[in-house]
mmCIF file of C-alpha atoms in Angstrom:
data_model
loop_
_atom_site.group_PDB
_atom_site.id
_atom_site.type_symbol
_atom_site.label_atom_id
_atom_site.label_comp_id
_atom_site.label_asym_id
_atom_site.label_seq_id
_atom_site.Cartn_x
_atom_site.Cartn_y
_atom_site.Cartn_z
ATOM 1 C CA MET A 1 17.409 18.241 -56.999
ATOM 2 C CA ALA A 2 15.245 15.421 -56.604
ATOM 3 C CA PHE A 3 11.449 16.060 -55.757
ATOM 4 C CA GLY A 4 9.284 13.430 -53.809
ATOM 5 C CA LEU A 5 5.704 12.836 -53.577
ATOM 6 C CA TYR A 6 3.961 11.299 -50.646
ATOM 7 C CA LEU A 7 0.435 9.973 -50.548
ATOM 8 C CA HIS A 8 -1.047 9.088 -47.287
ATOM 9 C CA ILE A 9 -3.548 6.254 -47.208
ATOM 10 C CA PRO A 10 -4.977 6.421 -43.733
ATOM 11 C CA TYR A 11 -7.104 3.195 -43.664
ATOM 12 C CA CYS A 12 -6.200 0.105 -41.649
ATOM 13 C CA LEU A 13 -7.803 -3.297 -40.792
ATOM 14 C CA ALA A 14 -6.802 -2.632 -37.025
ATOM 15 C CA LYS A 15 -4.917 -0.254 -34.855
ATOM 16 C CA CYS A 16 -1.507 -1.692 -33.774
ATOM 17 C CA ARG A 17 -0.720 -1.062 -29.929
ATOM 18 C CA TYR A 18 2.211 1.022 -30.632
ATOM 19 C CA CYS A 19 1.194 3.004 -33.614
ATOM 20 C CA ASP A 20 0.750 6.817 -33.333
ATOM 21 C CA PHE A 21 0.314 7.379 -36.879
ATOM 22 C CA TYR A 22 -2.933 9.117 -38.224
ATOM 23 C CA SER A 23 -5.314 6.126 -39.595
ATOM 24 C CA ARG A 24 -8.727 5.076 -39.559
ATOM 25 C CA ARG A 25 -10.449 1.475 -39.444
ATOM 26 C CA ALA A 26 -11.484 0.194 -42.700
ATOM 27 C CA SER A 27 -12.659 -3.360 -43.344
ATOM 28 C CA ARG A 28 -13.578 -2.629 -47.365
ATOM 29 C CA GLY A 29 -10.410 -1.088 -48.806
ATOM 30 C CA VAL A 30 -9.865 2.336 -49.507
ATOM 31 C CA PRO A 31 -13.037 4.241 -50.526
ATOM 32 C CA GLU A 32 -13.388 5.729 -54.139
ATOM 33 C CA GLU A 33 -14.136 9.011 -52.828
ATOM 34 C CA TYR A 34 -10.923 8.948 -50.908
ATOM 35 C CA VAL A 35 -8.927 8.335 -54.232
ATOM 36 C CA ALA A 36 -10.793 11.049 -55.979
ATOM 37 C CA ALA A 37 -9.856 13.330 -53.123
ATOM 38 C CA LEU A 38 -6.164 12.576 -53.728
ATOM 39 C CA GLU A 39 -6.427 13.040 -57.349
ATOM 40 C CA ARG A 40 -7.871 16.493 -57.137
ATOM 41 C CA ALA A 41 -5.094 17.385 -54.637
ATOM 42 C CA ILE A 42 -2.238 16.290 -56.729
ATOM 43 C CA ALA A 43 -3.780 18.420 -59.726
ATOM 44 C CA GLY A 44 -4.473 21.433 -57.660
ATOM 45 C CA PHE A 45 -0.960 21.506 -56.119
ATOM 46 C CA TYR A 46 0.936 20.645 -59.420
ATOM 47 C CA ALA A 47 -1.113 23.470 -60.994
ATOM 48 C CA ARG A 48 -0.412 26.048 -58.036
ATOM 49 C CA GLU A 49 3.169 25.123 -57.244
ATOM 50 C CA SER A 50 4.264 24.414 -61.017
ATOM 51 C CA LEU A 51 5.898 20.986 -59.661
ATOM 52 C CA PRO A 52 8.093 18.974 -61.673
ATOM 53 C CA PRO A 53 7.410 15.130 -62.405
ATOM 54 C CA PRO A 54 8.303 13.423 -58.991
ATOM 55 C CA ASN A 55 11.609 11.376 -58.817
ATOM 56 C CA THR A 56 9.904 9.283 -56.118
ATOM 57 C CA VAL A 57 6.124 8.624 -55.232
ATOM 58 C CA TYR A 58 5.765 7.039 -51.577
ATOM 59 C CA PHE A 59 2.271 5.374 -50.723
ATOM 60 C CA GLY A 60 2.245 5.304 -47.026
ATOM 61 C CA GLY A 61 -0.237 4.836 -44.162
ATOM 62 C CA GLY A 62 -2.134 3.506 -42.689
ATOM 63 C CA THR A 63 -2.269 0.321 -44.865
ATOM 64 C CA PRO A 64 -1.754 1.174 -48.807
ATOM 65 C CA SER A 65 -1.962 -2.158 -49.750
ATOM 66 C CA LEU A 66 -5.795 -1.848 -48.980
ATOM 67 C CA LEU A 67 -5.678 0.123 -52.278
ATOM 68 C CA SER A 68 -6.852 -2.110 -55.344
ATOM 69 C CA PRO A 69 -4.085 -1.883 -58.182
ATOM 70 C CA ALA A 70 -6.512 -0.078 -60.092
ATOM 71 C CA GLN A 71 -6.863 2.737 -57.727
ATOM 72 C CA ALA A 72 -2.940 2.704 -57.407
ATOM 73 C CA ALA A 73 -2.767 3.293 -61.134
ATOM 74 C CA ARG A 74 -5.098 6.148 -60.906
ATOM 75 C CA LEU A 75 -3.040 7.745 -58.399
ATOM 76 C CA LEU A 76 0.100 7.183 -60.356
ATOM 77 C CA ALA A 77 -1.453 8.584 -63.644
ATOM 78 C CA ALA A 78 -2.311 11.662 -61.900
ATOM 79 C CA ALA A 79 1.077 11.890 -60.180
ATOM 80 C CA ALA A 80 2.938 11.321 -63.453
ATOM 81 C CA PRO A 81 6.296 10.503 -62.061
ATOM 82 C CA ALA A 82 9.444 11.008 -64.016
ATOM 83 C CA PRO A 83 11.088 8.116 -66.195
ATOM 84 C CA GLY A 84 12.887 5.840 -63.674
ATOM 85 C CA ALA A 85 11.248 7.139 -60.559
ATOM 86 C CA GLU A 86 11.025 4.969 -57.523
ATOM 87 C CA VAL A 87 7.507 4.096 -56.532
ATOM 88 C CA THR A 88 7.164 2.379 -53.124
ATOM 89 C CA LEU A 89 4.123 0.981 -51.629
ATOM 90 C CA GLU A 90 3.889 0.073 -47.877
ATOM 91 C CA ALA A 91 2.049 -3.292 -47.386
ATOM 92 C CA ASN A 92 0.842 -5.588 -44.715
ATOM 93 C CA PRO A 93 1.231 -9.198 -45.385
ATOM 94 C CA GLU A 94 -2.278 -10.202 -44.788
ATOM 95 C CA THR A 95 -3.276 -7.984 -47.201
ATOM 96 C CA VAL A 96 -1.422 -8.984 -50.430
ATOM 97 C CA ASN A 97 -1.334 -12.020 -52.579
ATOM 98 C CA GLU A 98 0.647 -12.579 -55.993
ATOM 99 C CA LYS A 99 -2.310 -11.672 -58.062
ATOM 100 C CA LYS A 100 -2.720 -8.570 -56.352
ATOM 101 C CA LEU A 101 1.301 -7.585 -55.998
ATOM 102 C CA GLU A 102 1.381 -8.269 -60.081
ATOM 103 C CA GLY A 103 -1.554 -5.961 -60.242
ATOM 104 C CA PHE A 104 0.583 -3.173 -58.362
ATOM 105 C CA LEU A 105 3.664 -3.966 -60.404
ATOM 106 C CA ARG A 106 1.832 -3.235 -63.705
ATOM 107 C CA ALA A 107 0.242 -0.252 -62.265
ATOM 108 C CA GLY A 108 3.814 1.435 -61.770
ATOM 109 C CA VAL A 109 4.809 0.080 -58.108
ATOM 110 C CA ASN A 110 8.340 -0.878 -58.148
ATOM 111 C CA ARG A 111 9.464 -0.957 -54.654
ATOM 112 C CA LEU A 112 7.487 -3.029 -51.898
ATOM 113 C CA SER A 113 7.876 -2.190 -48.383
ATOM 114 C CA LEU A 114 6.603 -5.236 -46.034
ATOM 115 C CA GLY A 115 5.521 -4.775 -42.454
ATOM 116 C CA VAL A 116 7.070 -7.812 -41.136
ATOM 117 C CA GLN A 117 8.226 -6.622 -37.523
ATOM 118 C CA THR A 118 9.092 -10.049 -36.158
ATOM 119 C CA ALA A 119 9.166 -13.873 -37.060
ATOM 120 C CA ARG A 120 7.502 -14.659 -33.582
ATOM 121 C CA ASN A 121 3.517 -15.125 -33.429
ATOM 122 C CA GLU A 122 3.373 -14.261 -29.634
ATOM 123 C CA SER A 123 5.361 -11.040 -30.613
ATOM 124 C CA LEU A 124 2.939 -10.100 -33.393
ATOM 125 C CA LEU A 125 0.084 -10.844 -31.284
ATOM 126 C CA ARG A 126 1.484 -8.665 -28.520
ATOM 127 C CA LEU A 127 1.740 -5.937 -30.737
ATOM 128 C CA GLY A 128 -1.772 -6.127 -32.219
ATOM 129 C CA ARG A 129 -0.409 -7.090 -35.631
ATOM 130 C CA PRO A 130 -3.302 -8.731 -37.679
ATOM 131 C CA HIS A 131 -0.799 -11.081 -39.495
ATOM 132 C CA THR A 132 1.451 -14.226 -38.618
ATOM 133 C CA ALA A 133 5.006 -14.982 -39.310
ATOM 134 C CA ALA A 134 3.616 -17.606 -42.103
ATOM 135 C CA GLN A 135 1.776 -14.899 -43.756
ATOM 136 C CA SER A 136 4.984 -12.740 -44.046
ATOM 137 C CA ARG A 137 6.957 -15.794 -45.502
ATOM 138 C CA ALA A 138 4.195 -16.108 -47.848
ATOM 139 C CA ALA A 139 4.026 -12.438 -48.489
ATOM 140 C CA LEU A 140 7.708 -12.267 -49.522
ATOM 141 C CA ALA A 141 7.407 -15.426 -51.648
ATOM 142 C CA ALA A 142 4.477 -13.697 -53.418
ATOM 143 C CA ALA A 143 6.277 -10.613 -54.020
ATOM 144 C CA LYS A 144 9.253 -12.349 -55.794
ATOM 145 C CA ALA A 145 6.922 -14.524 -57.676
ATOM 146 C CA ALA A 146 5.064 -11.217 -58.992
ATOM 147 C CA GLY A 147 8.349 -9.793 -60.107
ATOM 148 C CA PHE A 148 9.544 -7.372 -57.482
ATOM 149 C CA ALA A 149 13.179 -6.957 -57.405
ATOM 150 C CA ASN A 150 13.129 -4.177 -54.706
ATOM 151 C CA ILE A 151 11.596 -5.567 -51.579
ATOM 152 C CA SER A 152 12.092 -3.813 -48.258
ATOM 153 C CA GLY A 153 11.080 -5.213 -44.894
ATOM 154 C CA ASP A 154 10.211 -3.380 -41.835
ATOM 155 C CA ILE A 155 11.279 -4.873 -38.327
ATOM 156 C CA MET A 156 11.114 -4.075 -34.705
ATOM 157 C CA LEU A 157 13.822 -4.333 -32.052
ATOM 158 C CA ALA A 158 13.684 -4.455 -28.371
ATOM 159 C CA LEU A 159 10.109 -5.705 -28.238
ATOM 160 C CA PRO A 160 8.812 -6.982 -24.927
ATOM 161 C CA HIS A 161 10.644 -10.359 -24.062
ATOM 162 C CA TYR A 162 13.012 -9.863 -26.925
ATOM 163 C CA SER A 163 16.080 -11.923 -27.459
ATOM 164 C CA GLN A 164 18.988 -12.077 -29.901
ATOM 165 C CA ALA A 165 17.412 -15.337 -31.265
ATOM 166 C CA GLU A 166 14.020 -13.461 -31.947
ATOM 167 C CA PHE A 167 16.177 -10.798 -34.048
ATOM 168 C CA ARG A 168 18.302 -13.974 -35.841
ATOM 169 C CA GLU A 169 14.886 -15.808 -36.922
ATOM 170 C CA THR A 170 13.409 -12.127 -38.285
ATOM 171 C CA LEU A 171 16.677 -11.522 -40.245
ATOM 172 C CA GLU A 172 16.625 -15.089 -41.675
ATOM 173 C CA LEU A 173 13.056 -14.803 -42.743
ATOM 174 C CA LEU A 174 13.884 -11.350 -44.517
ATOM 175 C CA GLN A 175 16.868 -12.892 -45.986
ATOM 176 C CA GLN A 176 15.241 -16.069 -47.334
ATOM 177 C CA GLY A 177 12.258 -13.988 -48.674
ATOM 178 C CA GLY A 178 14.734 -11.645 -50.778
ATOM 179 C CA ALA A 179 14.548 -8.551 -48.972
ATOM 180 C CA ALA A 180 17.100 -6.059 -50.336
ATOM 181 C CA HIS A 181 16.336 -3.244 -47.641
ATOM 182 C CA ILE A 182 15.403 -3.391 -43.965
ATOM 183 C CA SER A 183 14.394 -0.805 -41.641
ATOM 184 C CA ALA A 184 14.812 -1.797 -38.210
ATOM 185 C CA TYR A 185 13.211 0.280 -35.551
ATOM 186 C CA LEU A 186 13.210 0.272 -31.737
ATOM 187 C CA LEU A 187 9.838 -0.071 -30.049
ATOM 188 C CA LYS A 188 8.778 3.210 -28.738
ATOM 189 C CA LEU A 189 6.066 3.971 -26.235
ATOM 190 C CA GLU A 190 4.268 7.005 -27.951
ATOM 191 C CA PRO A 191 1.594 8.870 -25.833
ATOM 192 C CA GLY A 192 -2.112 8.178 -26.968
ATOM 193 C CA THR A 193 -1.343 4.578 -27.936
ATOM 194 C CA ALA A 194 -2.540 1.477 -26.368
ATOM 195 C CA PHE A 195 1.230 0.746 -25.399
ATOM 196 C CA GLY A 196 1.543 4.366 -24.180
ATOM 197 C CA ARG A 197 -1.668 4.139 -21.813
ATOM 198 C CA THR A 198 -0.731 0.528 -20.570
ATOM 199 C CA PRO A 199 3.044 -0.494 -21.027
ATOM 200 C CA PRO A 200 3.497 -4.169 -21.848
ATOM 201 C CA GLU A 201 5.443 -6.418 -19.446
ATOM 202 C CA GLY A 202 8.887 -7.544 -20.439
ATOM 203 C CA LEU A 203 10.164 -4.306 -21.781
ATOM 204 C CA PRO A 204 13.998 -4.146 -22.221
ATOM 205 C CA THR A 205 15.845 -1.567 -20.386
ATOM 206 C CA ASP A 206 17.149 1.433 -22.104
ATOM 207 C CA ASP A 207 20.544 -0.065 -21.926
ATOM 208 C CA GLN A 208 19.143 -3.529 -23.220
ATOM 209 C CA ALA A 209 17.729 -1.781 -26.194
ATOM 210 C CA ALA A 210 20.836 0.021 -26.888
ATOM 211 C CA GLU A 211 22.668 -3.534 -27.021
ATOM 212 C CA PHE A 212 20.036 -5.023 -29.138
ATOM 213 C CA TYR A 213 20.421 -2.118 -31.698
ATOM 214 C CA LEU A 214 24.350 -2.263 -31.682
ATOM 215 C CA ALA A 215 24.251 -6.071 -32.167
ATOM 216 C CA ALA A 216 21.499 -5.500 -34.834
ATOM 217 C CA VAL A 217 23.851 -3.039 -36.823
ATOM 218 C CA GLU A 218 26.786 -5.386 -36.616
ATOM 219 C CA ARG A 219 24.903 -8.485 -37.848
ATOM 220 C CA LEU A 220 22.993 -6.617 -40.578
ATOM 221 C CA GLU A 221 26.482 -5.414 -41.700
ATOM 222 C CA GLN A 222 27.600 -9.316 -41.724
ATOM 223 C CA ALA A 223 24.554 -10.244 -43.706
ATOM 224 C CA GLY A 224 25.326 -7.678 -46.427
ATOM 225 C CA TYR A 225 23.039 -4.808 -45.206
ATOM 226 C CA ALA A 226 25.039 -1.584 -44.995
ATOM 227 C CA GLN A 227 23.991 1.054 -42.526
ATOM 228 C CA TYR A 228 23.157 4.342 -44.178
ATOM 229 C CA GLU A 229 20.868 5.895 -41.862
ATOM 230 C CA ILE A 230 19.882 5.460 -38.212
ATOM 231 C CA SER A 231 17.201 2.824 -38.794
ATOM 232 C CA ASN A 232 17.919 1.592 -42.298
ATOM 233 C CA PHE A 233 20.192 -0.873 -43.951
ATOM 234 C CA ALA A 234 20.438 -1.936 -47.959
ATOM 235 C CA ARG A 235 22.210 -3.791 -50.092
ATOM 236 C CA PRO A 236 24.358 -1.748 -52.419
ATOM 237 C CA GLY A 237 22.146 0.352 -54.735
ATOM 238 C CA PHE A 238 18.664 -0.373 -52.619
ATOM 239 C CA GLU A 239 18.838 2.865 -50.465
ATOM 240 C CA GLY A 240 15.558 4.265 -50.035
ATOM 241 C CA ARG A 241 15.278 6.953 -52.394
ATOM 242 C CA HIS A 242 12.425 8.701 -51.237
ATOM 243 C CA ASN A 243 13.331 9.126 -47.408
ATOM 244 C CA LEU A 244 16.824 10.281 -48.515
ATOM 245 C CA ILE A 245 14.957 13.276 -50.124
ATOM 246 C CA TYR A 246 13.627 14.027 -46.646
ATOM 247 C CA TRP A 247 17.087 13.571 -44.974
ATOM 248 C CA ASN A 248 18.965 15.483 -47.589
ATOM 249 C CA CYS A 249 16.547 18.584 -47.085
ATOM 250 C CA GLY A 250 15.106 18.144 -50.600
ATOM 251 C CA ASP A 251 11.564 19.226 -51.443
ATOM 252 C CA TYR A 252 8.637 16.870 -51.018
ATOM 253 C CA LEU A 253 4.900 17.177 -51.272
ATOM 254 C CA GLY A 254 2.655 15.016 -48.698
ATOM 255 C CA LEU A 255 -1.081 14.741 -49.614
ATOM 256 C CA GLY A 256 -3.673 13.532 -47.263
ATOM 257 C CA PRO A 257 -4.945 14.080 -43.672
ATOM 258 C CA ALA A 258 -1.585 14.359 -41.281
ATOM 259 C CA ALA A 259 0.904 14.593 -44.145
ATOM 260 C CA HIS A 260 3.767 16.935 -44.282
ATOM 261 C CA SER A 261 5.414 18.791 -47.034
ATOM 262 C CA CYS A 262 8.465 20.923 -47.453
ATOM 263 C CA LEU A 263 8.502 22.902 -50.715
ATOM 264 C CA GLY A 264 11.271 25.742 -51.439
ATOM 265 C CA GLY A 265 12.241 25.450 -47.424
ATOM 266 C CA ARG A 266 8.559 26.078 -46.817
ATOM 267 C CA ARG A 267 7.135 23.520 -44.407
ATOM 268 C CA PHE A 268 3.312 22.823 -44.128
ATOM 269 C CA TYR A 269 0.867 19.944 -43.236
ATOM 270 C CA PHE A 270 -2.852 18.982 -43.552
ATOM 271 C CA PRO A 271 -5.069 18.672 -40.527
ATOM 272 C CA SER A 272 -5.575 15.072 -39.068
ATOM 273 C CA SER A 273 -9.010 14.973 -40.436
ATOM 274 C CA THR A 274 -10.148 12.400 -43.228
ATOM 275 C CA GLY A 275 -13.578 14.037 -43.435
ATOM 276 C CA ALA A 276 -12.206 17.566 -43.933
ATOM 277 C CA PHE A 277 -9.656 16.059 -46.686
ATOM 278 C CA LEU A 278 -12.619 14.280 -48.590
ATOM 279 C CA ALA A 279 -14.596 17.538 -48.480
ATOM 280 C CA GLY A 280 -11.847 19.221 -49.743
ATOM 281 C CA THR A 281 -11.959 21.967 -46.779
ATOM 282 C CA ALA A 282 -8.690 20.843 -45.171
ATOM 283 C CA ALA A 283 -6.435 23.785 -45.900
ATOM 284 C CA PRO A 284 -2.794 23.273 -45.300
ATOM 285 C CA VAL A 285 -1.195 24.621 -42.297
ATOM 286 C CA PRO A 286 1.932 26.406 -42.308
ATOM 287 C CA ASP A 287 4.860 24.980 -40.187
ATOM 288 C CA GLY A 288 7.804 27.095 -40.444
ATOM 289 C CA GLY A 289 10.806 26.647 -42.763
ATOM 290 C CA CYS A 290 13.729 24.649 -43.198
ATOM 291 C CA GLY A 291 16.641 26.029 -41.869
ATOM 292 C CA ALA A 292 20.278 25.399 -40.823
ATOM 293 C CA GLU A 293 19.547 23.453 -37.421
ATOM 294 C CA ASP A 294 16.982 21.097 -39.813
ATOM 295 C CA PHE A 295 19.968 20.403 -42.176
ATOM 296 C CA ILE A 296 22.176 19.430 -39.014
ATOM 297 C CA ILE A 297 19.687 17.306 -37.408
ATOM 298 C CA LEU A 298 18.728 15.462 -40.668
ATOM 299 C CA GLN A 299 22.147 15.099 -41.942
ATOM 300 C CA LEU A 300 23.513 13.616 -38.903
ATOM 301 C CA ARG A 301 20.804 10.873 -39.226
ATOM 302 C CA LEU A 302 22.915 9.579 -42.282
ATOM 303 C CA THR A 303 26.104 7.377 -42.063
ATOM 304 C CA THR A 304 27.422 10.026 -44.721
ATOM 305 C CA GLY A 305 27.314 12.707 -42.135
ATOM 306 C CA LEU A 306 27.235 16.317 -42.098
ATOM 307 C CA SER A 307 29.270 18.496 -44.288
ATOM 308 C CA LEU A 308 30.459 21.541 -42.683
ATOM 309 C CA PRO A 309 31.302 23.484 -46.100
ATOM 310 C CA ALA A 310 27.720 22.405 -47.313
ATOM 311 C CA LEU A 311 26.364 23.884 -44.050
ATOM 312 C CA LYS A 312 28.282 27.093 -44.887
ATOM 313 C CA GLU A 313 27.239 27.235 -48.440
ATOM 314 C CA LYS A 314 23.814 26.688 -48.159
ATOM 315 C CA TYR A 315 23.000 28.354 -44.730
ATOM 316 C CA ASN A 316 26.021 30.511 -44.372
ATOM 317 C CA MET A 317 26.593 28.768 -40.848
ATOM 318 C CA GLU A 318 29.957 27.525 -39.250
ATOM 319 C CA PHE A 319 30.450 25.854 -35.939
ATOM 320 C CA THR A 320 31.482 27.985 -33.171
ATOM 321 C CA GLN A 321 34.444 27.100 -31.216
ATOM 322 C CA LYS A 322 32.358 25.801 -28.601
ATOM 323 C CA GLN A 323 30.538 23.477 -30.692
ATOM 324 C CA LEU A 324 33.934 22.284 -32.119
ATOM 325 C CA GLN A 325 35.222 21.566 -28.484
ATOM 326 C CA PHE A 326 31.968 19.374 -28.171
ATOM 327 C CA VAL A 327 32.248 17.495 -31.277
ATOM 328 C CA GLU A 328 35.889 16.597 -30.130
ATOM 329 C CA LYS A 329 34.340 15.219 -26.761
ATOM 330 C CA CYS A 330 32.050 13.151 -28.861
ATOM 331 C CA VAL A 331 34.825 11.951 -30.871
ATOM 332 C CA SER A 332 36.969 11.053 -27.710
ATOM 333 C CA ALA A 333 34.099 9.072 -26.389
ATOM 334 C CA GLY A 334 33.389 7.171 -29.596
ATOM 335 C CA TYR A 335 30.242 8.574 -30.460
ATOM 336 C CA ALA A 336 31.598 10.569 -33.749
ATOM 337 C CA ARG A 337 34.218 10.876 -36.361
ATOM 338 C CA PHE A 338 35.381 14.179 -37.645
ATOM 339 C CA ASN A 339 38.322 14.833 -40.085
ATOM 340 C CA GLY A 340 37.646 18.646 -40.037
ATOM 341 C CA HIS A 341 35.082 18.822 -42.825
ATOM 342 C CA THR A 342 32.799 15.878 -42.237
ATOM 343 C CA LEU A 343 31.150 15.101 -39.010
ATOM 344 C CA ARG A 344 29.589 11.600 -38.608
ATOM 345 C CA LEU A 345 28.081 9.904 -36.099
ATOM 346 C CA THR A 346 28.876 6.019 -35.071
ATOM 347 C CA PRO A 347 26.324 3.551 -34.349
ATOM 348 C CA ALA A 348 26.839 4.318 -30.648
ATOM 349 C CA GLY A 349 26.400 7.915 -31.376
ATOM 350 C CA LEU A 350 23.373 7.377 -33.752
ATOM 351 C CA ILE A 351 21.541 5.710 -30.774
ATOM 352 C CA ILE A 352 21.833 8.919 -28.584
ATOM 353 C CA GLN A 353 21.629 11.158 -31.607
ATOM 354 C CA ASN A 354 19.040 13.343 -29.626
ATOM 355 C CA SER A 355 21.452 13.977 -26.807
ATOM 356 C CA ILE A 356 24.232 14.967 -29.026
ATOM 357 C CA LEU A 357 22.050 17.277 -30.900
ATOM 358 C CA CYS A 358 20.943 18.826 -27.588
ATOM 359 C CA GLY A 359 24.877 19.354 -26.658
ATOM 360 C CA LEU A 360 25.530 20.572 -30.414
ATOM 361 C CA LEU A 361 22.654 22.881 -30.807
ATOM 362 C CA GLY A 362 21.593 23.747 -27.294
#
């Protein structure tokens, strides 16, 4: 079974208006004391939990590209990933250049996840993104020149005043930039964010957002990016291995403030306090376990779907007659496919996955 390590880098140049991830503003990169705190946490957990070398390492944030290549190398030396491990670093376009990316590649990073979001500057400005479309193009070109073969691009759908033309321009930017993987997310107004407090004008309706999503799935498929999860699309062989550990209910360790973990079915997380993490006083908070419902929820995010024999084998759970009848209703409505063994949601079903789960598990 694959094991993944997530390292949270909570520093950002600015807070985007839609973002509800834990982060702190920083203008001079990642403090050395934070890197040292992560090194101590890695060593401590590896010793206590007798963890194997991770098959994936993921630098998430925040803005992990504020790390220096030397800092990334230190953290990877501490992590000691297994041979052939996927090592992903999230990056903002305005924080990287060819020289820095060459340094990350030498440090052991072999997958770059670039936060492009959109190819239109007016949308980037509205989102509070600190980069331009030209900087996204330059960052993609720099990544290719530096030697990255595995490049992912994050984009957002259904933005204020969104159009199919904006999506086409964004997809073209990523295709020309050599992206082998695309994560496409619908804009959500999260409580506590700037957009949550003051929603922007020009937001699509829920039905319009669904239309943008379904059109994006179709267009990405035509462009050679096969959907393998609700929001993730890849050319063959470039699926994100780290997130697949999450969705397949594998073991992963998350280190840093607000980072979550699941080891041996036991969930826990660190408090959202950089100060406490730096001081070494941030004790992990228990968060229950990973059971049959978690497995169902996560497997139905994937286009491979939920295997009922696997559900029986792992958790000794079988669908009731009522649940099977609900599945048949979903199939009749075009939201799912079911062959008696595997339940898969269609794109139309994936976009209303929460509603389907309520009907299936409620």
